[in-house]
Coordinates of C-alpha atoms in Angstrom, one line a residue:
Chain A
M7 CA -4.6 -1.7 -6.5
F8 CA -3.3 -4.2 -9.1
P9 CA -5.3 -7.5 -8.8
A10 CA -2.5 -10.1 -8.9
T11 CA -3.9 -13.4 -10.1
S12 CA -1.8 -15.4 -7.7
V13 CA -3.1 -13.5 -4.7
I14 CA -6.8 -13.8 -5.9
F15 CA -6.4 -17.5 -6.4
F16 CA -4.6 -17.9 -3.1
T17 CA -7.2 -16.1 -0.9
T18 CA -10.1 -17.7 -2.8
A19 CA -8.8 -21.3 -2.8
S20 CA -7.2 -21.3 0.7
G21 CA -10.2 -19.5 2.1
A22 CA -12.5 -22.3 0.8
G23 CA -10.0 -25.0 2.1
Y24 CA -9.8 -23.5 5.6
G25 CA -13.6 -23.1 5.6
L26 CA -13.9 -26.8 4.7
I27 CA -11.6 -27.8 7.5
A28 CA -13.4 -25.6 10.0
A29 CA -16.8 -27.0 8.9
L30 CA -15.6 -30.6 9.2
G31 CA -14.1 -29.8 12.6
V32 CA -17.1 -28.2 14.1
F33 CA -19.7 -30.6 12.7
A34 CA -17.7 -33.6 13.6
A35 CA -17.1 -32.3 17.1
L36 CA -20.8 -31.7 17.4
G37 CA -21.5 -35.2 16.2
L38 CA -23.5 -33.9 13.2
V39 CA -21.1 -35.3 10.6
A40 CA -20.0 -38.9 11.1
P41 CA -16.3 -39.5 10.3
G42 CA -15.4 -42.1 7.8
L43 CA -12.9 -43.2 5.2
G44 CA -14.5 -41.9 2.0
L45 CA -15.7 -38.6 3.4
G46 CA -12.3 -38.1 5.2
L47 CA -10.2 -38.8 2.1
F48 CA -12.4 -36.7 -0.2
G49 CA -12.8 -33.8 2.2
F50 CA -9.3 -33.5 3.5
V51 CA -7.6 -34.1 0.1
L52 CA -9.8 -31.4 -1.2
A53 CA -9.2 -29.0 1.7
F54 CA -5.4 -29.6 2.0
G55 CA -5.1 -29.4 -1.8
L56 CA -6.9 -26.1 -2.0
I57 CA -4.8 -24.7 0.9
T58 CA -1.5 -25.9 -0.3
A59 CA -2.1 -24.9 -3.9
G60 CA -3.2 -21.5 -2.6
L61 CA -0.1 -21.1 -0.4
L62 CA 2.2 -22.1 -3.2
S63 CA 0.5 -19.7 -5.6
S64 CA 0.9 -16.9 -3.1
T65 CA 4.7 -17.3 -3.4
F66 CA 4.6 -16.8 -7.2
H67 CA 4.1 -13.1 -7.0
L68 CA 7.2 -12.7 -4.7
G69 CA 10.4 -11.2 -6.1
H70 CA 12.3 -14.0 -4.3
P71 CA 10.1 -17.1 -3.8
E72 CA 13.1 -19.1 -2.5
R73 CA 13.2 -16.8 0.5
A74 CA 9.5 -17.3 1.3
W75 CA 10.4 -19.2 4.5
R76 CA 11.7 -16.0 6.0
A77 CA 8.2 -14.7 6.1
V78 CA 7.3 -16.6 9.3
S79 CA 9.9 -14.7 11.4
Q80 CA 8.1 -11.4 12.1
W81 CA 4.9 -12.6 13.8
R82 CA 5.3 -10.0 16.5
S83 CA 4.5 -7.1 14.2
S84 CA 3.4 -8.3 10.8
W85 CA 0.0 -9.8 10.0
L86 CA 1.4 -11.3 6.8
S87 CA 3.9 -13.1 9.0
R88 CA 1.2 -14.2 11.4
E89 CA -0.8 -15.5 8.4
G90 CA 2.2 -17.6 7.3
V91 CA 2.7 -18.9 10.9
M92 CA -0.9 -19.8 11.3
A93 CA -1.1 -21.4 7.8
L94 CA 1.8 -23.7 8.9
V95 CA 0.5 -24.3 12.4
T96 CA -2.9 -25.3 11.1
Y97 CA -1.5 -28.2 9.3
V98 CA -0.7 -29.9 12.7
P99 CA -4.1 -30.1 14.4
A100 CA -5.8 -30.4 11.0
G101 CA -3.5 -33.2 9.9
L102 CA -4.1 -35.1 13.1
F103 CA -7.8 -34.4 12.9
A104 CA -7.8 -35.7 9.3
L105 CA -6.1 -38.9 10.4
V106 CA -8.5 -39.6 13.3
F107 CA -11.5 -38.6 11.1
T108 CA -10.5 -40.7 8.1
F109 CA -8.9 -43.7 9.7
G110 CA -10.9 -43.9 12.9
P111 CA -11.7 -47.6 12.7
W112 CA -7.9 -48.3 12.6
L113 CA -7.2 -45.8 15.4
P114 CA -9.6 -46.7 18.1
E115 CA -7.5 -45.0 20.8
G116 CA -7.7 -41.7 18.9
Q117 CA -11.5 -41.4 19.0
G118 CA -11.4 -39.4 22.2
A119 CA -9.3 -36.8 20.4
L120 CA -11.7 -36.3 17.5
R121 CA -13.7 -33.6 19.2
P122 CA -10.8 -31.5 20.6
L123 CA -8.8 -31.9 17.4
G124 CA -11.9 -30.9 15.3
L125 CA -12.5 -27.8 17.4
L126 CA -8.7 -26.9 17.5
S127 CA -8.5 -27.3 13.6
A128 CA -11.5 -25.0 13.2
L129 CA -10.0 -22.4 15.5
A130 CA -6.6 -22.5 13.7
A131 CA -8.3 -22.3 10.3
A132 CA -10.4 -19.3 11.5
L133 CA -7.3 -17.6 12.9
T134 CA -5.5 -18.1 9.5
V135 CA -8.3 -16.5 7.6
F136 CA -8.6 -13.8 10.2
S137 CA -4.9 -13.0 9.7
T138 CA -5.4 -12.8 5.9
G139 CA -8.1 -10.3 6.4
M140 CA -6.0 -8.3 8.9
I141 CA -3.2 -7.9 6.3
Y142 CA -5.6 -5.7 4.4
R143 CA -7.4 -4.3 7.4
V144 CA -4.3 -2.6 8.8
L145 CA -3.3 -0.8 5.6
K146 CA -4.3 2.7 6.4
P147 CA -3.4 4.2 2.9
I148 CA -6.2 2.1 1.4
H149 CA -9.6 3.3 2.5
Q150 CA -11.4 0.4 0.9
W151 CA -9.4 -2.1 2.9
A152 CA -8.8 -0.3 6.3
N153 CA -12.3 -0.7 7.5
G154 CA -14.4 -3.0 9.8
W155 CA -16.1 -4.8 6.9
V156 CA -13.0 -6.5 5.5
V157 CA -12.2 -9.1 8.1
P158 CA -15.8 -10.3 8.7
S159 CA -16.2 -10.6 4.9
Y160 CA -13.1 -12.7 4.6
L161 CA -14.2 -15.0 7.4
A162 CA -17.8 -15.3 6.1
L163 CA -16.7 -16.0 2.5
A164 CA -14.3 -18.7 3.7
A165 CA -17.1 -20.2 5.9
M166 CA -19.6 -20.0 3.1
T167 CA -17.4 -21.6 0.4
G168 CA -16.1 -24.2 2.9
L169 CA -19.6 -25.2 3.9
M170 CA -20.6 -25.6 0.2
L171 CA -17.6 -27.9 -0.2
L172 CA -18.8 -29.9 2.8
D173 CA -22.3 -30.1 1.3
L174 CA -20.7 -31.4 -1.9
A175 CA -18.6 -34.0 -0.1
L176 CA -21.6 -35.2 1.9
A177 CA -23.6 -35.4 -1.4
V178 CA -20.8 -37.4 -3.0
F179 CA -21.1 -40.1 -0.3
A180 CA -24.9 -39.9 -0.4
R181 CA -25.1 -38.6 3.1
P182 CA -26.5 -35.1 2.6
S183 CA -27.1 -33.3 5.9
Q184 CA -30.0 -30.9 6.4
V185 CA -28.1 -29.2 9.3
V186 CA -25.0 -28.6 7.1
A187 CA -27.1 -27.3 4.2
T188 CA -29.1 -25.1 6.5
T189 CA -26.0 -23.7 8.0
T190 CA -24.7 -23.1 4.5
L191 CA -27.7 -21.1 3.6
I192 CA -27.3 -19.0 6.7
A193 CA -23.6 -18.5 5.9
I194 CA -24.4 -17.4 2.3
A195 CA -26.9 -14.9 3.6
L196 CA -24.5 -13.6 6.1
A197 CA -21.7 -13.3 3.6
A198 CA -24.0 -11.6 1.1
A199 CA -25.1 -9.1 3.8
L200 CA -21.5 -8.3 4.8
K201 CA -20.5 -7.9 1.2
A202 CA -23.5 -5.6 0.5
G203 CA -22.6 -3.6 3.6
Y204 CA -19.0 -3.4 2.4
W205 CA -20.0 -2.2 -1.1
R206 CA -22.3 0.4 0.5
F207 CA -19.5 1.5 2.7
I208 CA -17.0 2.1 -0.1
R209 CA -19.7 3.8 -2.2
T210 CA -20.9 6.2 0.5
S211 CA -17.7 7.0 2.6
R212 CA -14.6 8.9 1.7
A213 CA -11.0 8.6 2.9
A214 CA -9.9 11.3 5.3
S215 CA -6.9 12.0 3.0
T216 CA -7.2 14.5 0.1
A217 CA -4.8 16.1 -2.3
E218 CA -4.9 19.0 0.1
T219 CA -3.7 17.0 3.1
A220 CA -1.3 15.0 1.0
T221 CA 0.5 18.2 -0.1
G222 CA -0.3 20.5 2.9
L223 CA -1.2 23.1 0.3
G224 CA -4.9 23.2 1.2
R225 CA -4.2 26.6 2.8
F226 CA -4.2 28.1 -0.7
G227 CA -7.3 26.4 -1.9
R228 CA -8.1 23.4 -4.1
V229 CA -4.9 21.4 -5.0
R230 CA -4.5 19.7 -8.4
L231 CA -1.6 18.2 -10.2
L232 CA 0.1 20.5 -12.7
E233 CA 2.9 18.2 -13.8
A234 CA 3.6 14.6 -13.0
P235 CA 7.1 13.8 -11.9
H236 CA 7.7 11.5 -14.9
T237 CA 6.2 10.9 -18.3
E238 CA 6.1 7.1 -18.2
E239 CA 4.4 4.8 -15.7
N240 CA 6.5 3.8 -12.7
Y241 CA 6.1 1.0 -10.2
L242 CA 3.7 3.0 -8.1
L243 CA 1.4 3.7 -11.0
K244 CA 1.4 0.1 -12.1
E245 CA 0.9 -1.4 -8.7
M246 CA -1.2 1.3 -6.9
G247 CA -2.7 3.1 -9.9
F248 CA -4.8 0.3 -11.2
K249 CA -8.2 1.7 -12.2
I250 CA -11.5 0.1 -13.2
A251 CA -14.3 1.9 -14.9
R252 CA -17.3 2.4 -12.7
R253 CA -19.7 0.8 -15.1
H254 CA -17.5 -2.3 -15.2
A255 CA -17.4 -2.4 -11.5
E256 CA -21.2 -2.3 -11.3
K257 CA -21.4 -5.1 -13.8
L258 CA -18.8 -7.2 -12.0
R259 CA -20.5 -6.6 -8.6
R260 CA -23.7 -7.9 -10.1
I261 CA -21.8 -11.0 -11.4
A262 CA -20.2 -11.5 -8.0
A263 CA -23.6 -11.2 -6.3
L264 CA -25.3 -13.5 -8.7
A265 CA -22.6 -16.2 -9.0
G266 CA -21.3 -15.8 -5.5
F267 CA -24.4 -15.6 -3.4
I268 CA -27.8 -15.8 -5.3
L269 CA -27.1 -18.9 -7.4
P270 CA -25.3 -20.9 -4.6
F271 CA -28.2 -20.1 -2.3
V272 CA -30.7 -21.4 -4.8
F273 CA -28.6 -24.5 -5.6
T274 CA -28.1 -25.2 -1.9
L275 CA -31.8 -24.7 -1.2
T276 CA -32.4 -27.2 -4.0
T277 CA -30.3 -29.8 -2.3
L278 CA -32.5 -29.4 0.7
V279 CA -36.0 -29.4 -0.9
R280 CA -35.2 -31.7 -3.9
P281 CA -32.8 -34.3 -2.7
A282 CA -33.8 -36.3 -5.8
F283 CA -31.6 -34.1 -7.9
G284 CA -28.6 -35.7 -6.2
L285 CA -25.2 -34.4 -6.7
L286 CA -25.8 -31.8 -9.4
P287 CA -27.0 -28.8 -7.3
A288 CA -24.1 -29.2 -4.9
V289 CA -21.6 -29.2 -7.7
L290 CA -23.2 -26.2 -9.4
A291 CA -23.3 -24.4 -6.0
V292 CA -19.5 -24.9 -5.6
L293 CA -18.6 -23.9 -9.2
S294 CA -20.8 -20.9 -9.1
A295 CA -19.5 -19.7 -5.8
G296 CA -15.9 -20.3 -6.9
L297 CA -16.4 -18.0 -9.8
G298 CA -18.4 -15.5 -7.8
V299 CA -15.8 -15.3 -5.0
A300 CA -13.0 -15.0 -7.5
V301 CA -14.8 -12.0 -9.1
E302 CA -15.5 -10.5 -5.7
R303 CA -11.8 -10.9 -4.7
W304 CA -10.7 -9.3 -8.1
L305 CA -13.0 -6.4 -7.3
F306 CA -11.6 -6.1 -3.8
F307 CA -8.3 -5.3 -5.3
A308 CA -9.4 -3.4 -8.4
E309 CA -11.7 -1.1 -6.5
A310 CA -9.2 -0.3 -3.8
K311 CA -7.6 3.1 -4.2
H312 CA -4.2 4.0 -2.7
T313 CA -3.5 7.3 -1.0
V314 CA -0.3 7.7 -3.0
M315 CA -2.4 8.4 -6.1
L316 CA -3.3 11.7 -4.6
Y317 CA 0.2 12.8 -5.6
Y318 CA -0.5 11.7 -9.1
G319 CA -3.7 13.7 -9.7
A320 CA -6.3 11.6 -8.0
T321 CA -9.0 13.8 -6.4
S322 CA -10.0 11.3 -3.8
A323 CA -8.4 8.3 -2.1
Chain B
M2 CA 13.2 -7.3 13.5
T3 CA 10.4 -5.3 12.0
S4 CA 9.2 -4.2 15.4
L5 CA 9.9 -0.5 15.8
P6 CA 12.6 0.7 18.2
Q7 CA 11.2 0.9 21.8
G8 CA 10.1 4.5 22.3
P9 CA 10.9 7.3 19.9
T10 CA 14.5 7.4 18.7
T11 CA 16.2 10.4 20.2
K12 CA 18.1 11.2 17.0
K13 CA 15.8 11.8 14.0
L14 CA 17.8 12.4 10.9
G15 CA 15.7 13.8 8.1
L16 CA 15.1 16.4 5.5
V17 CA 13.4 19.8 5.5
I18 CA 12.1 20.7 2.1
D19 CA 11.3 24.4 1.3
L20 CA 8.3 24.6 -1.0
D21 CA 8.9 28.3 -1.3
T22 CA 12.3 28.1 -2.9
C23 CA 12.1 24.9 -4.8
V24 CA 12.3 25.8 -8.5
G25 CA 11.4 22.3 -9.7
C26 CA 14.6 21.7 -11.6
H27 CA 14.8 17.9 -10.7
A28 CA 18.5 18.2 -10.0
C29 CA 18.0 16.5 -6.6
A30 CA 16.2 13.6 -8.2
V31 CA 19.0 13.3 -10.8
N32 CA 21.8 13.5 -8.3
C33 CA 19.9 11.0 -6.1
K34 CA 19.8 8.6 -8.9
E35 CA 23.4 9.2 -9.8
W36 CA 24.7 8.6 -6.3
N37 CA 22.4 5.7 -5.3
T38 CA 22.8 3.7 -8.4
G39 CA 26.3 3.1 -7.0
G40 CA 25.4 3.2 -3.3
H41 CA 23.8 1.1 -0.5
S42 CA 20.9 -0.1 -2.7
A43 CA 22.6 -0.2 -6.0
P44 CA 21.8 -0.5 -8.8
L45 CA 18.7 1.6 -9.4
T46 CA 17.7 -0.4 -12.4
D47 CA 16.4 1.2 -15.5
F48 CA 14.3 -0.7 -18.0
N49 CA 14.4 0.2 -21.7
P50 CA 16.1 3.5 -20.8
Y51 CA 16.4 4.8 -24.4
G52 CA 13.2 3.3 -25.9
A53 CA 9.5 3.6 -25.5
E54 CA 7.9 2.9 -22.1
T55 CA 11.0 3.7 -20.1
A56 CA 10.8 2.7 -16.5
G57 CA 13.1 2.6 -13.6
V58 CA 13.7 2.9 -9.9
W59 CA 14.0 6.4 -8.4
F60 CA 14.0 7.4 -4.7
N61 CA 13.1 11.0 -5.3
R62 CA 10.3 12.4 -7.5
I63 CA 9.4 16.0 -8.2
H64 CA 5.7 16.7 -8.6
S65 CA 4.3 20.1 -9.4
F66 CA 0.9 21.3 -8.1
E67 CA -1.4 24.2 -8.5
A68 CA -3.2 25.4 -5.4
G69 CA -5.9 28.0 -5.2
E70 CA -7.8 29.8 -7.9
G71 CA -7.5 32.8 -10.1
E72 CA -4.9 35.4 -9.3
N73 CA -4.3 33.7 -5.9
C74 CA -3.3 30.4 -7.6
R75 CA 0.1 29.2 -6.6
T76 CA 2.3 26.9 -8.6
V77 CA 4.3 24.7 -6.1
N78 CA 7.1 22.3 -7.0
F79 CA 6.9 19.4 -4.7
P80 CA 9.9 17.0 -4.2
K81 CA 9.0 13.8 -2.5
S82 CA 11.2 11.0 -1.1
C83 CA 11.0 8.7 1.9
L84 CA 10.0 10.7 5.0
H85 CA 11.6 8.3 7.5
C86 CA 8.5 8.2 9.6
E87 CA 8.5 7.7 13.4
T88 CA 5.8 5.1 13.1
P89 CA 6.5 3.6 9.7
A90 CA 3.9 1.0 8.8
C91 CA 6.2 -0.1 5.9
V92 CA 8.4 -1.6 8.6
T93 CA 5.9 -3.2 10.9
V94 CA 4.1 -5.0 8.0
C95 CA 7.3 -6.6 6.7
P96 CA 7.0 -10.3 7.2
T97 CA 10.8 -11.1 7.0
G98 CA 12.6 -8.4 9.0
A99 CA 14.0 -6.9 5.8
S100 CA 12.5 -3.5 6.6
Y101 CA 13.8 -1.8 9.7
K102 CA 14.1 1.5 11.4
R103 CA 17.5 2.3 12.9
E104 CA 17.5 3.0 16.6
E105 CA 20.5 5.2 16.5
D106 CA 19.3 7.8 13.9
G107 CA 15.7 6.8 12.9
I108 CA 16.7 6.0 9.2
V109 CA 14.3 3.5 7.6
L110 CA 16.2 0.9 5.5
V111 CA 15.7 -2.3 3.6
D112 CA 18.0 -5.3 4.0
A113 CA 18.1 -6.5 0.4
D114 CA 19.4 -10.0 1.5
L115 CA 16.2 -10.6 3.6
C116 CA 13.6 -9.0 1.3
I117 CA 11.4 -11.5 -0.4
G118 CA 9.8 -8.9 -2.7
C119 CA 6.2 -9.3 -1.4
K120 CA 5.6 -5.6 -2.0
L121 CA 3.4 -5.2 1.1
C122 CA 5.6 -2.4 2.5
S123 CA 4.9 -0.3 -0.6
W124 CA 1.2 -0.9 0.0
A125 CA 1.6 0.3 3.5
C126 CA 3.4 3.5 2.6
P127 CA 0.9 6.4 1.7
Y128 CA 3.8 8.5 0.3
G129 CA 4.9 6.2 -2.4
A130 CA 8.5 6.2 -1.1
R131 CA 9.2 2.6 -2.0
E132 CA 9.9 1.3 -5.5
F133 CA 10.2 -2.3 -6.4
D134 CA 13.2 -3.3 -8.5
E135 CA 11.9 -5.9 -10.9
S136 CA 15.4 -6.9 -11.9
D137 CA 16.6 -7.5 -8.3
G138 CA 13.3 -8.8 -7.1
V139 CA 13.6 -6.6 -3.9
M140 CA 12.1 -3.4 -2.7
K141 CA 14.3 -0.3 -2.7
K142 CA 14.0 3.1 -1.1
C143 CA 15.7 6.3 0.0
T144 CA 18.5 5.6 2.4
L145 CA 19.0 9.2 3.4
C146 CA 22.3 8.6 1.7
I147 CA 23.5 6.6 4.6
D148 CA 26.7 5.9 2.6
R149 CA 27.4 9.7 2.3
I150 CA 26.3 11.2 5.7
Y151 CA 28.7 8.9 7.7
N152 CA 31.3 8.5 5.0
E153 CA 34.6 9.6 6.3
N154 CA 36.2 9.4 2.9
L155 CA 34.2 12.4 1.9
P156 CA 35.1 16.0 3.0
E157 CA 33.0 16.9 5.9
Q158 CA 30.9 19.4 4.0
E159 CA 29.9 16.7 1.5
R160 CA 28.5 14.4 4.2
V161 CA 24.9 15.3 3.4
P162 CA 22.4 13.4 1.2
A163 CA 23.0 13.8 -2.5
C164 CA 19.8 15.7 -3.0
V165 CA 20.7 18.3 -0.4
A166 CA 24.2 18.6 -1.8
T167 CA 23.1 19.4 -5.3
C168 CA 20.1 21.6 -4.8
P169 CA 20.9 24.9 -6.5
A170 CA 18.1 26.8 -4.6
S171 CA 19.0 25.5 -1.2
A172 CA 15.5 24.2 -0.9
R173 CA 16.6 21.0 0.9
H174 CA 18.1 20.9 4.4
F175 CA 19.4 17.9 6.2
G176 CA 19.8 17.5 10.0
D177 CA 18.6 16.1 13.2
L178 CA 14.9 16.9 13.7
G179 CA 15.0 15.2 17.1
D180 CA 17.2 18.0 18.4
P181 CA 15.1 21.2 18.9
A182 CA 18.2 23.3 18.8
S183 CA 19.4 22.0 15.4
A184 CA 19.3 24.3 12.4
V185 CA 16.6 22.2 10.7
S186 CA 14.4 22.2 13.8
R187 CA 14.7 26.0 14.1
L188 CA 13.9 26.4 10.5
V189 CA 10.7 24.2 10.9
A190 CA 9.7 26.3 14.0
E191 CA 10.3 29.6 12.3
R192 CA 8.6 28.8 9.0
G193 CA 5.8 26.7 10.3
G194 CA 7.0 23.4 8.8
F195 CA 4.3 20.8 8.4
D196 CA 3.7 17.0 8.0
L197 CA 2.3 15.4 4.9
L198 CA -0.9 13.3 5.5
P199 CA -0.9 14.0 9.3
E200 CA -4.3 12.3 9.6
L201 CA -2.8 8.9 8.9
G202 CA -0.6 9.1 12.0
Y203 CA 2.7 8.0 10.4
K204 CA 4.5 10.9 12.1
P205 CA 6.9 11.6 9.2
V206 CA 10.3 13.0 10.3
N207 CA 10.8 15.0 7.1
K208 CA 9.0 18.4 7.2
Y209 CA 7.8 20.7 4.4
L210 CA 8.1 24.5 4.7
P211 CA 5.1 26.2 3.1
P212 CA 5.4 28.8 0.4
R213 CA 5.8 32.3 1.9
P214 CA 2.8 34.7 1.7
R215 CA 2.6 36.2 -1.7
R216 CA 3.5 39.9 -2.0
D217 CA 0.9 41.9 -3.8
Q218 CA 2.6 45.2 -3.0
P219 CA 6.3 46.1 -3.6
G220 CA 8.2 46.3 -0.3
A221 CA 9.8 49.4 1.0
T222 CA 13.1 49.9 -0.8
G223 CA 13.8 53.5 0.2
A224 CA 13.2 54.7 -3.4
P225 CA 10.9 57.7 -3.8
A226 CA 7.3 56.9 -4.7
A227 CA 7.4 59.2 -7.8
L228 CA 10.3 60.6 -9.7
A229 CA 11.0 64.3 -9.2
A230 CA 10.3 66.5 -12.3
L231 CA 13.3 67.2 -14.3
S232 CA 14.3 70.9 -14.6
P233 CA 13.5 72.0 -18.1
A234 CA 16.5 72.6 -20.4
Q235 CA 17.5 76.3 -20.7
D236 CA 15.8 77.7 -23.8
S237 CA 18.4 80.3 -24.5
P238 CA 21.9 79.7 -23.1
S239 CA 24.1 82.7 -22.7
G240 CA 27.8 83.3 -23.2
F241 CA 29.9 81.0 -25.3
L242 CA 27.3 78.2 -25.4
G243 CA 24.7 80.8 -26.4
W244 CA 26.9 81.9 -29.3
V245 CA 27.4 78.3 -30.4
D246 CA 23.7 77.7 -30.1
R247 CA 22.9 80.7 -32.2
L248 CA 25.5 79.8 -34.7
L249 CA 24.2 76.2 -35.1
S250 CA 20.6 77.3 -35.1
R251 CA 21.1 79.5 -38.2

């Protein structure tokens, strides 16, 4: 599948933004992160900035961006529509939560709402990322997407990057939290395990569809393309026929693993055991994870093979 | 609404494609392009049509496959267009309601005024039936020539999809596959028509007829197995011819 830059940026940035909102919501509800003006402004500007930039960027790959509002209408059947609805819905509890969290001293009557709003924001953020994952999960023609690893990976990567942003925000205001950092380490390990499981799955499993089932000509024996229908590339080949050399994929997986999981784990661990290093490890963790997750997301598209390519000479889907 | 019609549609208009008789001439694809570039989803934009890297929107594509090995290998021409599935994921994934399946005849269409061009429907289609028009910014697909089959301005015998009308080998048949008594349904039953990618569960309405078994022996034509020996010419004719023969042989 063709890795569209706008979609890679959208899922990476908004995933981190929703992860940050969920992390703030849960930890504030549990009383493990104290609300405040500085942390609130920094955290929520960052979170809403990432989410909004991501959502806007996701409209760039549309043929008709001005009609994007129509995409919220089919929530009964379409996960893309559900994602759009949830993305908009999340602004409401998250916006109120951000107000109560940030301007608590000026909103004393709102303090009782901090915990329910935090939990509600976390739930809405999680459902949004869940919907994003489901968009890919339900696409049966793409074996590398239509499997049980995809949605947990999306959720874990969003949680992991969001938690790293929270670590950074706390470090900026010199209030590093051992609980948050420890949770981050667990999230990184979980996300890495899920991604390793996903890569193992796509390496060791095969799609049920073959050139034989695609053409129904398996009764005569092995099926192969003799003549393509056209001499030049068409939309299908450009969009669905994107190929990446296996050796590049291996190299990029190693980059994704190193930048996305190993380095952020080491940097986050450093914030725990060497608080004297201050802000630097938290910043490095975020930058490294951003790069790693973007590479991971690029691979998620580039390594996905579409069933339609069986009609164009692919031997497996 | 991109929810599917409640329950299966009783009428299932579609195509039956005979892989035995298709000669791979691409006439159906050409006539499809010709009709549809002025039809419901017009235009079928072409990019750089007379230069290098030509590209454009087509609803019908003719692949050719080889199947089997050695002397049993078959060459099969394989036309492919939208199969108007009973459970089309291209419809249910559409976030705007632009993609829909008609309750009255099961035809899958795109409302170009609602389409935002997100391309998700083309990802959901395993058959490659949908092609994005970069120029219009919307997705386009086979309409089963909805502007022909119900077109009362056309003579009745022309109210079939353009691909069916033009096929010189009669390899394409159009009809109601929801009616077991229809000509197309009988053809499917007689010839063992099959679904493409049945394991994905899209339940395509269009069916494909397999190539007939190859004949390794000539069939019985009533001709004798060997020619009878000719009676040898008379060596020495008698009478007048004998006289001529003797005269000329001198």
